[in-house]
Coordinates of C-alpha atoms and ligand atoms in Angstrom, one line a residue:
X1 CA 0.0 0.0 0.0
X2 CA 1.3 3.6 -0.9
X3 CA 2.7 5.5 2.5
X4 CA 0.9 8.5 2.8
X5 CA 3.7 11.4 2.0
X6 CA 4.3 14.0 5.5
X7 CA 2.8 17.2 4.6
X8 CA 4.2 20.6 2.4
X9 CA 4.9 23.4 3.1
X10 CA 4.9 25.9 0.6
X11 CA 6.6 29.6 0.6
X12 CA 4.1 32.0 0.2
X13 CA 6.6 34.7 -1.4
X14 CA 8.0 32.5 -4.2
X15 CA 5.8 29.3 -4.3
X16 CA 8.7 27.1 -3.5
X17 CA 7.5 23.8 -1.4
X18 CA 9.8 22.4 1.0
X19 CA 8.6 18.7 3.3
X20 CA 10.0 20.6 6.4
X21 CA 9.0 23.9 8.0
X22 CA 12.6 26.5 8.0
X23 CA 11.9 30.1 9.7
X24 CA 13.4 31.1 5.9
X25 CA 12.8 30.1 2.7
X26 CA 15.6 28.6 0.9
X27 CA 14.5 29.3 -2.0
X28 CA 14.0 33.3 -2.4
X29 CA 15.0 33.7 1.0
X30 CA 12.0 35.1 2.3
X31 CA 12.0 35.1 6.1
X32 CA 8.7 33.3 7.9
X33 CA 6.9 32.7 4.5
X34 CA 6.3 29.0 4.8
X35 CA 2.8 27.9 5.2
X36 CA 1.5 24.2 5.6
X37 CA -0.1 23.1 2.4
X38 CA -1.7 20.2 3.3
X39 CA -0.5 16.5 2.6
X40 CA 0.9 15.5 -1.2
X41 CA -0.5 12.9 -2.6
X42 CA 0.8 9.3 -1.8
X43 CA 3.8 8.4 -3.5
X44 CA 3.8 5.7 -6.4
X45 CA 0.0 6.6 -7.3
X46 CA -1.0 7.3 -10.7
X47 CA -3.4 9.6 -12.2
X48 CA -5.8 7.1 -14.4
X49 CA -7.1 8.5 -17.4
X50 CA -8.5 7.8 -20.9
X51 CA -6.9 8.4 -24.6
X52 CA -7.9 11.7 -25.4
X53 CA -9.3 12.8 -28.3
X54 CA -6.6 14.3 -30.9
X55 CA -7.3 17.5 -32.5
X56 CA -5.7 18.9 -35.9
X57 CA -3.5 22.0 -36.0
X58 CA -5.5 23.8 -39.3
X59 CA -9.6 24.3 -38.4
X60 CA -12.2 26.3 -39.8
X61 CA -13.3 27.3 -36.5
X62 CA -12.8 30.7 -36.2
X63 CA -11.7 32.0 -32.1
X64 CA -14.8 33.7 -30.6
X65 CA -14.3 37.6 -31.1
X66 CA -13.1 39.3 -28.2
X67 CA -15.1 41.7 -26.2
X68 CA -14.0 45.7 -25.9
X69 CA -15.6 47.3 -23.0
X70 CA -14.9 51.0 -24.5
X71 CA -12.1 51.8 -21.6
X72 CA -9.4 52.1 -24.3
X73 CA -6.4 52.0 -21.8
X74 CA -8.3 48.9 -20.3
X75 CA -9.0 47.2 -23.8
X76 CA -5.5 47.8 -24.9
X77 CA -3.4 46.4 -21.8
X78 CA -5.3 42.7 -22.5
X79 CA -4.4 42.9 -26.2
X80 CA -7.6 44.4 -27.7
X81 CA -10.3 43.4 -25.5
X82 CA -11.6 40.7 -23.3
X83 CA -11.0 37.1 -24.6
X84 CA -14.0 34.6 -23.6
X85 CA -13.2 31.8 -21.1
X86 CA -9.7 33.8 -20.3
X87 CA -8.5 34.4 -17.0
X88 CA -6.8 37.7 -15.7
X89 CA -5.0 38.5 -12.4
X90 CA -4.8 42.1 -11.5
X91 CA -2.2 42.9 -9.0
X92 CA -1.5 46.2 -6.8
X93 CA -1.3 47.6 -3.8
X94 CA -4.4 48.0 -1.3
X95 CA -6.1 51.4 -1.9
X96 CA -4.2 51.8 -5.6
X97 CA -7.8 51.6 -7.2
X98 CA -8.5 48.1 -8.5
X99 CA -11.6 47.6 -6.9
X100 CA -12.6 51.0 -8.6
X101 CA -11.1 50.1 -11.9
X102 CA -12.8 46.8 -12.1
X103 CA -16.0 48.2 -11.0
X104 CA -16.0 50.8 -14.1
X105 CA -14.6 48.2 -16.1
X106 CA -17.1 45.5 -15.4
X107 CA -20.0 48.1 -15.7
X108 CA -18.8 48.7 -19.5
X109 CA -18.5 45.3 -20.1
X110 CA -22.1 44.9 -19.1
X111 CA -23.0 48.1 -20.9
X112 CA -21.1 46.5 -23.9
X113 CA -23.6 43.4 -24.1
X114 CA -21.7 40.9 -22.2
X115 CA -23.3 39.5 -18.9
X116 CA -21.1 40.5 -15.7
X117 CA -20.9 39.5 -12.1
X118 CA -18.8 41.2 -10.0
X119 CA -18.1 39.2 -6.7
X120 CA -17.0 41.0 -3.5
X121 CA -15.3 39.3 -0.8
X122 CA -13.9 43.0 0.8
X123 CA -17.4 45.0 0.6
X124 CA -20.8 44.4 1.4
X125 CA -23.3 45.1 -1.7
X126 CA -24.3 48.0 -0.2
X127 CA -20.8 49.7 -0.3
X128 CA -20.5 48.4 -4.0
X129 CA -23.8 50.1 -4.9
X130 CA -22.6 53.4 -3.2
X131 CA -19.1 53.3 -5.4
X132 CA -20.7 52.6 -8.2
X133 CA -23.6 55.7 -7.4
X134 CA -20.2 57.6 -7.0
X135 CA -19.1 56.6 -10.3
X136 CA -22.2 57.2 -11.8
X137 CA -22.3 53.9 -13.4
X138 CA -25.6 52.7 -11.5
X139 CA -28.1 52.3 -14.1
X140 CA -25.7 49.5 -15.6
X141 CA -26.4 45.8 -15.7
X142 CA -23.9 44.5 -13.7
X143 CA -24.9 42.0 -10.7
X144 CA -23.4 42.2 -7.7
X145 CA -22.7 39.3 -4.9
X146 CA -20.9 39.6 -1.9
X147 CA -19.5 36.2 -1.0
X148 CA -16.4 34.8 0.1
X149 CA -17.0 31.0 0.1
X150 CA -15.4 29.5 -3.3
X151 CA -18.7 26.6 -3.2
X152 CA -21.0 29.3 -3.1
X153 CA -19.7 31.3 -6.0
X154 CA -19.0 28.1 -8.4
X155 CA -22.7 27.6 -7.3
X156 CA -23.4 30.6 -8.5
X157 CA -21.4 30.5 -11.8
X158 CA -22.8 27.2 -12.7
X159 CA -26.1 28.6 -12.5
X160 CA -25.5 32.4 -14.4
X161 CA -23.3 31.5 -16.6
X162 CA -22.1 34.9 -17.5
X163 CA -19.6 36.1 -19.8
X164 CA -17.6 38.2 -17.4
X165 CA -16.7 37.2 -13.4
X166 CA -15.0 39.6 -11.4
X167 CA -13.5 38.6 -8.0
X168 CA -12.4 40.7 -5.7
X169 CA -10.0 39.8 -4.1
X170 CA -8.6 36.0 -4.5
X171 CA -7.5 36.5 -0.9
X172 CA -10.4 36.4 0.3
X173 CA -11.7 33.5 -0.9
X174 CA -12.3 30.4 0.8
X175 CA -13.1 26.6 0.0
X176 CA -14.0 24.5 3.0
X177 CA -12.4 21.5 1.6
X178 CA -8.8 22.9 2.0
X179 CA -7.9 22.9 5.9
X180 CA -6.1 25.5 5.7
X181 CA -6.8 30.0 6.7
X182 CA -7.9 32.1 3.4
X183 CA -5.3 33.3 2.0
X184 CA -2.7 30.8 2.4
X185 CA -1.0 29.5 -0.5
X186 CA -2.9 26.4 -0.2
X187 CA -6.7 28.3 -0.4
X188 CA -5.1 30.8 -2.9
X189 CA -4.1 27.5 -5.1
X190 CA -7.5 25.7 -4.6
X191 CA -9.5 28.7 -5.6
X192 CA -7.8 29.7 -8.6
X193 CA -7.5 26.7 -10.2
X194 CA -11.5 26.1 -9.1
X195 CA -12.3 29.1 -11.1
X196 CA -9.6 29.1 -14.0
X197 CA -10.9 25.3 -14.7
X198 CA -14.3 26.9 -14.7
X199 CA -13.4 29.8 -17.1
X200 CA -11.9 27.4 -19.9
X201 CA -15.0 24.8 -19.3
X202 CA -17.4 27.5 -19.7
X203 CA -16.3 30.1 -21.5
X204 CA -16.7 32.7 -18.9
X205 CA -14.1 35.5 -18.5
X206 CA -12.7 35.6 -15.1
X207 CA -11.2 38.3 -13.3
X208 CA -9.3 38.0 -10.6
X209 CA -7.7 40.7 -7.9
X210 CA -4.5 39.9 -6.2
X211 CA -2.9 42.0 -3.5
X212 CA 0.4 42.4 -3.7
X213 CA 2.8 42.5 -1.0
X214 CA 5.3 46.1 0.2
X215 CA 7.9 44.1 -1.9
X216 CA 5.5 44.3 -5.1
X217 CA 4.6 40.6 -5.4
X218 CA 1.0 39.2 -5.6
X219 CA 0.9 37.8 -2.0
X220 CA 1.7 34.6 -1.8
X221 CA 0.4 33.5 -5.6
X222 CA 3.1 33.2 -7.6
X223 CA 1.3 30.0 -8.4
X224 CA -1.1 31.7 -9.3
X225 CA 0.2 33.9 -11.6
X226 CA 1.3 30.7 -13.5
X227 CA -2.4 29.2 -13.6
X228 CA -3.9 33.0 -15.9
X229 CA -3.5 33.7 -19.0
X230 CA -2.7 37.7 -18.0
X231 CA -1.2 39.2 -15.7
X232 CA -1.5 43.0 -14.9
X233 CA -0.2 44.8 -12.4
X234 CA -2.1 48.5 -11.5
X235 CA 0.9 50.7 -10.0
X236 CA 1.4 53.8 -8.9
X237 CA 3.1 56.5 -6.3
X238 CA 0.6 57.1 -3.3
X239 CA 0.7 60.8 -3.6
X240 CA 0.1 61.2 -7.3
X241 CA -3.1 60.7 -9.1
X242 CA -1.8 58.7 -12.1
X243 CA -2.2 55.3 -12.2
X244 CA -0.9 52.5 -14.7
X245 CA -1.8 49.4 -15.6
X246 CA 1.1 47.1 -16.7
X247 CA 0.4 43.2 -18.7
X248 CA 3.5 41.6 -17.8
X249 CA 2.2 38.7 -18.7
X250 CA -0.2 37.8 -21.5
X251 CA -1.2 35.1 -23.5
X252 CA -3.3 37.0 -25.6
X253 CA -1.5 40.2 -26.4
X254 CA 1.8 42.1 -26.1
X255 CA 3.0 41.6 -22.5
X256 CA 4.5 45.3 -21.4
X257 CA 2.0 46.8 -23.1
X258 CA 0.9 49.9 -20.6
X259 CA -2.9 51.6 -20.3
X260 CA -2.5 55.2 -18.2
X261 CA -5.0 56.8 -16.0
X262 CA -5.6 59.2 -13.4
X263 CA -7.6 58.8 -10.2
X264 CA -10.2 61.8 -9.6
X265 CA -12.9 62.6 -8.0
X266 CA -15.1 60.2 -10.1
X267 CA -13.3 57.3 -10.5
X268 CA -10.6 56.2 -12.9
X269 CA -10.4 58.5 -15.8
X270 CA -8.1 57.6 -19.2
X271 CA -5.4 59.2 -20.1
X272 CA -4.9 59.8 -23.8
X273 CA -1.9 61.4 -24.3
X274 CA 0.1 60.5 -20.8
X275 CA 3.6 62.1 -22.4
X276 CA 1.8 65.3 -21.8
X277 CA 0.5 64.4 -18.4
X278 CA 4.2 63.1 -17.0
X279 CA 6.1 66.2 -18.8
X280 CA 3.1 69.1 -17.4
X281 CA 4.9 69.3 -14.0
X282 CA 8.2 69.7 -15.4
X283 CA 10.2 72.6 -14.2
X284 CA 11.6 73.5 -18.3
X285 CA 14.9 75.5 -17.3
X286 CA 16.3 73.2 -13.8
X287 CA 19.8 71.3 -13.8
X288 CA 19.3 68.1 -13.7
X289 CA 15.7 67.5 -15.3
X290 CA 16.1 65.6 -18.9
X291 CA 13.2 63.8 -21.1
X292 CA 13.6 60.5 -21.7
X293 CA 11.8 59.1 -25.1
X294 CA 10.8 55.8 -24.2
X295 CA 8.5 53.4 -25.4
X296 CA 6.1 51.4 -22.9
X297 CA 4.6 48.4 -24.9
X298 CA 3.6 49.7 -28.3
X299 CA 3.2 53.1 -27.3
X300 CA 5.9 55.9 -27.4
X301 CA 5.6 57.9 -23.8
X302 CA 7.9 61.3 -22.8
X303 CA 9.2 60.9 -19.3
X304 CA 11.3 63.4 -17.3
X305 CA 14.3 61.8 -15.8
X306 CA 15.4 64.2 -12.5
X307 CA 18.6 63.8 -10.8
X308 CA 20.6 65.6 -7.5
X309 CA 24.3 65.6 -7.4
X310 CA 25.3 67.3 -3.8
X311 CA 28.3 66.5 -2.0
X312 CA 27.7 63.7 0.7
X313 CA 29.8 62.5 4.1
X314 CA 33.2 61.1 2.9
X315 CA 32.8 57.2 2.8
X316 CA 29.7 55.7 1.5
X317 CA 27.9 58.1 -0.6
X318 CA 23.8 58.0 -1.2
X319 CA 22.6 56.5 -4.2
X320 CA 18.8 56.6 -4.1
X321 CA 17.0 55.5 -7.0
X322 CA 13.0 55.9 -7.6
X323 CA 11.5 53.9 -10.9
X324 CA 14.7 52.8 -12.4
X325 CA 17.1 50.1 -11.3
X326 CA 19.4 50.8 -9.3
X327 CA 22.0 48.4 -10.5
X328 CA 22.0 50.3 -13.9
X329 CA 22.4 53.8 -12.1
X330 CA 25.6 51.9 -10.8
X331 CA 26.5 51.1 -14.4
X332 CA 26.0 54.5 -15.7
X333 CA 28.0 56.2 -12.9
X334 CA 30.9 53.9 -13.4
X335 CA 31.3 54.5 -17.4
X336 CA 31.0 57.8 -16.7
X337 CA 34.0 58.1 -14.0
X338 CA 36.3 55.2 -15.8
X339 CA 35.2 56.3 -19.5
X340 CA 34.7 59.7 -19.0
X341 CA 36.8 61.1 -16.4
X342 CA 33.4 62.7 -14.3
X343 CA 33.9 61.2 -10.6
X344 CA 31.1 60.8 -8.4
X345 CA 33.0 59.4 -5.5
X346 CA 32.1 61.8 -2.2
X347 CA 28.9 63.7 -4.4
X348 CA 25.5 61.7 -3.4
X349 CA 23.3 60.9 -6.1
X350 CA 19.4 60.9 -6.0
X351 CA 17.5 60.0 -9.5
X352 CA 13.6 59.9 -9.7
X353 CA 11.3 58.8 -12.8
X354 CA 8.3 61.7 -12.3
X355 CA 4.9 60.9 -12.0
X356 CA 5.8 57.9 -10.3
X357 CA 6.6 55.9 -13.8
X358 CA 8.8 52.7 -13.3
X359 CA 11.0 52.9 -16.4
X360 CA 12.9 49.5 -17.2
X361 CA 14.3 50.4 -20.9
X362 CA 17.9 50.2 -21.7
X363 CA 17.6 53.2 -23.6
X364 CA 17.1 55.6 -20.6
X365 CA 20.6 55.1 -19.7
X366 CA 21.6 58.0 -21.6
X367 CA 19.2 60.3 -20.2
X368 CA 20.4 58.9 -17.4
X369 CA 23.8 60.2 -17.9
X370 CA 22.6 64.0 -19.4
X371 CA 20.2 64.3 -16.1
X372 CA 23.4 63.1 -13.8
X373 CA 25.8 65.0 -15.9
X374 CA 23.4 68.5 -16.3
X375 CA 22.8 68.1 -12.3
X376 CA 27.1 67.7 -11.3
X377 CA 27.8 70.1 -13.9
X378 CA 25.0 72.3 -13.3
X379 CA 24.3 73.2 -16.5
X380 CA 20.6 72.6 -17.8
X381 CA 20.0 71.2 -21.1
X382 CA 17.5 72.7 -23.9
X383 CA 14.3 72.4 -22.4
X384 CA 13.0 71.5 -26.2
X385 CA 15.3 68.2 -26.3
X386 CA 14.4 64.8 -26.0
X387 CA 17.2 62.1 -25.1
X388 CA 17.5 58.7 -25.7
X389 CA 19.8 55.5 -26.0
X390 CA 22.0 52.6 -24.8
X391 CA 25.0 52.9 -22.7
X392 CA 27.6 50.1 -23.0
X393 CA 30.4 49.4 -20.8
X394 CA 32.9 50.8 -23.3
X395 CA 30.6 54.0 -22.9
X396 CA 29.8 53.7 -26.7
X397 CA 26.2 54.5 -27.4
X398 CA 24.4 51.7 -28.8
X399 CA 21.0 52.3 -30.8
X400 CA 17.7 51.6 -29.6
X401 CA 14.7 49.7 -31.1
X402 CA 11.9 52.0 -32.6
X403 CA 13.9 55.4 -32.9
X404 CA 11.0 56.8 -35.0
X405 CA 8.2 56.3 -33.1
X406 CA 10.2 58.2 -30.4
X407 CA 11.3 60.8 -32.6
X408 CA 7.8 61.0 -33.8
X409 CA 6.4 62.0 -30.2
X410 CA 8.9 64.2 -29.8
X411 CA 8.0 66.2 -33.0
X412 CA 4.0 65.8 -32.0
X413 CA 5.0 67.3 -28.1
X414 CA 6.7 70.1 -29.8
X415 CA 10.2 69.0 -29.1
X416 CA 12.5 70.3 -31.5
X417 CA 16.1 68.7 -31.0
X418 CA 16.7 65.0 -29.9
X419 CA 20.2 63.5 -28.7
X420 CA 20.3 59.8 -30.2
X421 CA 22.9 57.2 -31.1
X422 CA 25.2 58.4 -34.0
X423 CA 24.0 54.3 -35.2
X424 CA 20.4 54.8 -34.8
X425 CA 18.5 53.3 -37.4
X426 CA 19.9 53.9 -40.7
X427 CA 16.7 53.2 -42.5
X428 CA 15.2 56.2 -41.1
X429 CA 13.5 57.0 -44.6
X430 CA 12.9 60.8 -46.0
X431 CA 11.0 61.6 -42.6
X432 CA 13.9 61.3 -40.4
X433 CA 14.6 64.5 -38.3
X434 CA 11.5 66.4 -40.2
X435 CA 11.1 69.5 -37.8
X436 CA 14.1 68.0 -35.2
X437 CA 17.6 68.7 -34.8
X438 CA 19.1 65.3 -34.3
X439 CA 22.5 65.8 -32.9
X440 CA 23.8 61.6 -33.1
X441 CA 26.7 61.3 -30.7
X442 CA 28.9 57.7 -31.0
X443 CA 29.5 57.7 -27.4
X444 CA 29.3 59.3 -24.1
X445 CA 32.7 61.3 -24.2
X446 CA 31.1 63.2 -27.2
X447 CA 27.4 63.9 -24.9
X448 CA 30.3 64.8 -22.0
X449 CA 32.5 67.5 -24.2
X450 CA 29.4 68.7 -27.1
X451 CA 26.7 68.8 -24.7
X452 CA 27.9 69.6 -21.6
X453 CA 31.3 71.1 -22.1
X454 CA 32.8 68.5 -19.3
X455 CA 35.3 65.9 -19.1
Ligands
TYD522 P1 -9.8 51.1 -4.3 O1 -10.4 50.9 -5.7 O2 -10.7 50.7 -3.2 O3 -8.4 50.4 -4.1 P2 -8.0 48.9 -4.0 O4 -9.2 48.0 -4.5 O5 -6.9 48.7 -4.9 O6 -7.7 48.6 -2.6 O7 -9.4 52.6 -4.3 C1 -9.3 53.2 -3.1 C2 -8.8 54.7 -3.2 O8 -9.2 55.4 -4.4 C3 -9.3 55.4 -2.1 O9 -8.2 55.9 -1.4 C4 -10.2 56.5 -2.6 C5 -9.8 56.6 -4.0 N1 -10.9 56.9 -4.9 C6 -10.9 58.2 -5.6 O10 -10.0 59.0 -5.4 N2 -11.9 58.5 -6.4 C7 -13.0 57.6 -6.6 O11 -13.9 57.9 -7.4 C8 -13.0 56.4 -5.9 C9 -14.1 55.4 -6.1 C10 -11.9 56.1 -5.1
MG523 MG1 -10.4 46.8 -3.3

């Protein structure tokens, strides 16, 4: 007879499972994040099953259209709308506005045609009605449920049969045949699967909300990131009002692909033209502000890159980065004292993405540099000039996919000169610089002498 195997426990920071409890996680290191999962299976069992049925790579059936709920930022982060049976995890912060966004969102959808539940496990209907009164989206057919037990809302499900499920949150939920507290990894686990198995059997669209933990990861599931087809993550800094929602994973679209918006007074409002937005704050004449022309999925967005040189204790100096990596600031500062001659050693060095923007893109490393060297040097650049491009260890400038589109935004924002790699794109065609002053530098020792009149 199998043995019956001694229970798991499973990290609820990485997803790891271990057979022994350890106080840290050997896997990510996380301290105190293992949770009992329940006992594995016996040993030596096997799954019994039938032959399935083989299908053939060509058919005439054609994929069931997708459904847009008119939120274009929304529509555009899952790849063009809302694919039937798919299921979506939105992550975020507590109080960053998911609830909010999947309340408007879910109101469209039902607007749209599509039939939507939206399951609350945080509010009581009453406090969903009230938001939605708020948002002014009461006269739309959405129904509501407030329910956290996972029988009662596949009950439910089984029943409806709608088109759209929202869930708020998956931490929340609750099936009494896993012995275990909601939200551990082993209820989190249970009631994903329970309603992703549900999705693809049925067709239904289900949207799941995931809290994510101070060190930005959807608590405890990274399991269940694995088990969706999307994953987006709604971010943003607590005291500004834009908000961004991110697909860094997708299965039915571009992953990276970004959707901008900005919290008011009503509710979650779209941002169409966010380079504006990011740059309207920007102080046009300071030392040490530059704007970076990146691209955030498909779409080309202006950022302003800020950066503080000012002399710190002897030692250790600061190095304080907000929405980029810190590890590439590191990388930029050394090319620029071993290739360029411009130490930083005893100056501290504070650099901040505005509007609370996490920028990830190789090619900000050269407005990197201009907002690092136009801070030390203290000389501002052109407030009309975009920068952009590839640092490499050699401090040669390397080009940077999709040079038009950027140069493109930077003509439509009014921006009339743009520092680039001297290699960008050669197959610029006849539009190339039209209405910008492209000054193409080969590496950052030119951008230090031209530009800045340093080194
Ligand atoms: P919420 O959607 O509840 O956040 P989450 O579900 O991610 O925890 O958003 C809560 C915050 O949003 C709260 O601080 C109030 C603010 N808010 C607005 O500014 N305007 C609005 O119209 C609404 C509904 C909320
Ligand atoms: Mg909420």
């Amino acid at each position: 007879m199998a043995r019956t195997a001694a229970p798991a426990f499973a990290c609820t920071a990485c997803g790891a499972s271990f057979r022994k409890w350890t106080g840290r996680c050997e896997a990510c290191g996380a301290w105190n994040s293992l949770l009992e999962e329940g006992a594995a299976t016996a040993p030596g069992t096997r799954p019994r099953g039938r032959a399935l049925a083989l299908a053939d790579l060509a058919s005439d059936e054609c994929p069931p259209p997708r459904t847009a709920c008119g939120i274009i930022e929304f529509d555009r982060v899952l790849g063009g709308g809302l694919v039937p049976g798919s299921a979506v995890l939105i992550g975020g912060d507590p109080g960053i506005g998911k609830s909010t966004l999947l309340l408007q969102a879910a109101a469209r959808f039902a607007t749209a045609g599509l039939a939507c539940l939206y399951v609350s496990g945080e509010e009581a209907t009453a406090q969903v009605r009230m938001r939605a009164a708020r948002l002014g989206l009461s006269a739309a057919p959405l129904r509501l449920a407030a329910a956290t037990a996972l029988g009662d809302i596949l009950a439910t499900l089984e029943a409806e049969r709608p088109g759209l499920v929202v869930v708020d949150s998956i931490q929340t939920l609750w099936a009494d045949t896993v012995d275990s507290a909601p939200g551990s990894v082993a209820q989190l686990r249970a009631a994903a699967h329970e309603l992703v198995t549900f999705a693809k059997r049925r067709g239904t669209a289900v949207i799941l909300v995931g809290h994510v933990t101070k060190d930005g990861q959807i608590a405890g599931p990274r399991v269940v990131e694995h088990m969706v087809d999307t994953v987006l993550y709604f971010e943003g800094e607590r005291g500004h009002s834009f908000r961004i929602l991110r697909a860094v994973k997708n299965r039915f679209g571009p992953a990276d692909e970004i959707g901008v918006f900005e919290m008011t007074g009503a509710g979650l409002a779209e941002v169409t033209n966010p380079s504006a937005l990011f740059l309207s704050e920007r102080d046009r004449l300071a030392a040490g502000s530059v704007v970076f022309a990146g691209i955030e999925g498909t779409r080309p967005l202006l950022v302003e890159i800020q950066a503080l040189v000012a002399p710190g204790p002897p030692g250790s100096p600061r190095r304080s980065v907000v929405g980029w990596d810190s590890g590439r600031l590191g990388m930029v500062l050394a090319v620029l004292e071993a290739r360029c001659g411009i130490p930083f050693a005893g100056l501290d060095v504070y650099l901040n993405v505005a509007g609370g923007l996490r920028v990830s893109e190789p090619a900000a490393d050269l407005a990197v540099a201009a907002a690092l060297l136009s801070a030390r040097e203290e000389v501002s650049l052109a407030p009309d000039t975009v920068v952009f491009g590839e640092i490499s260890l050699t401090g040669a400038l390397r080009p940077v996919a999709q040079t038009e589109i950027r140069l493109k935004e930077a003509r439509k924002l009014g921006f009339t000169r743009a520092i680039l790699p001297a290699r960008a794109t050669p197959a610029d065609g006849p539009e190339e610089g039209a209405g910008l002053r492209l000054d193409r530098m080969p590496d950052l020792v030119t951008v230090v002498g031209d530009i800045f009149g340093a080194g």
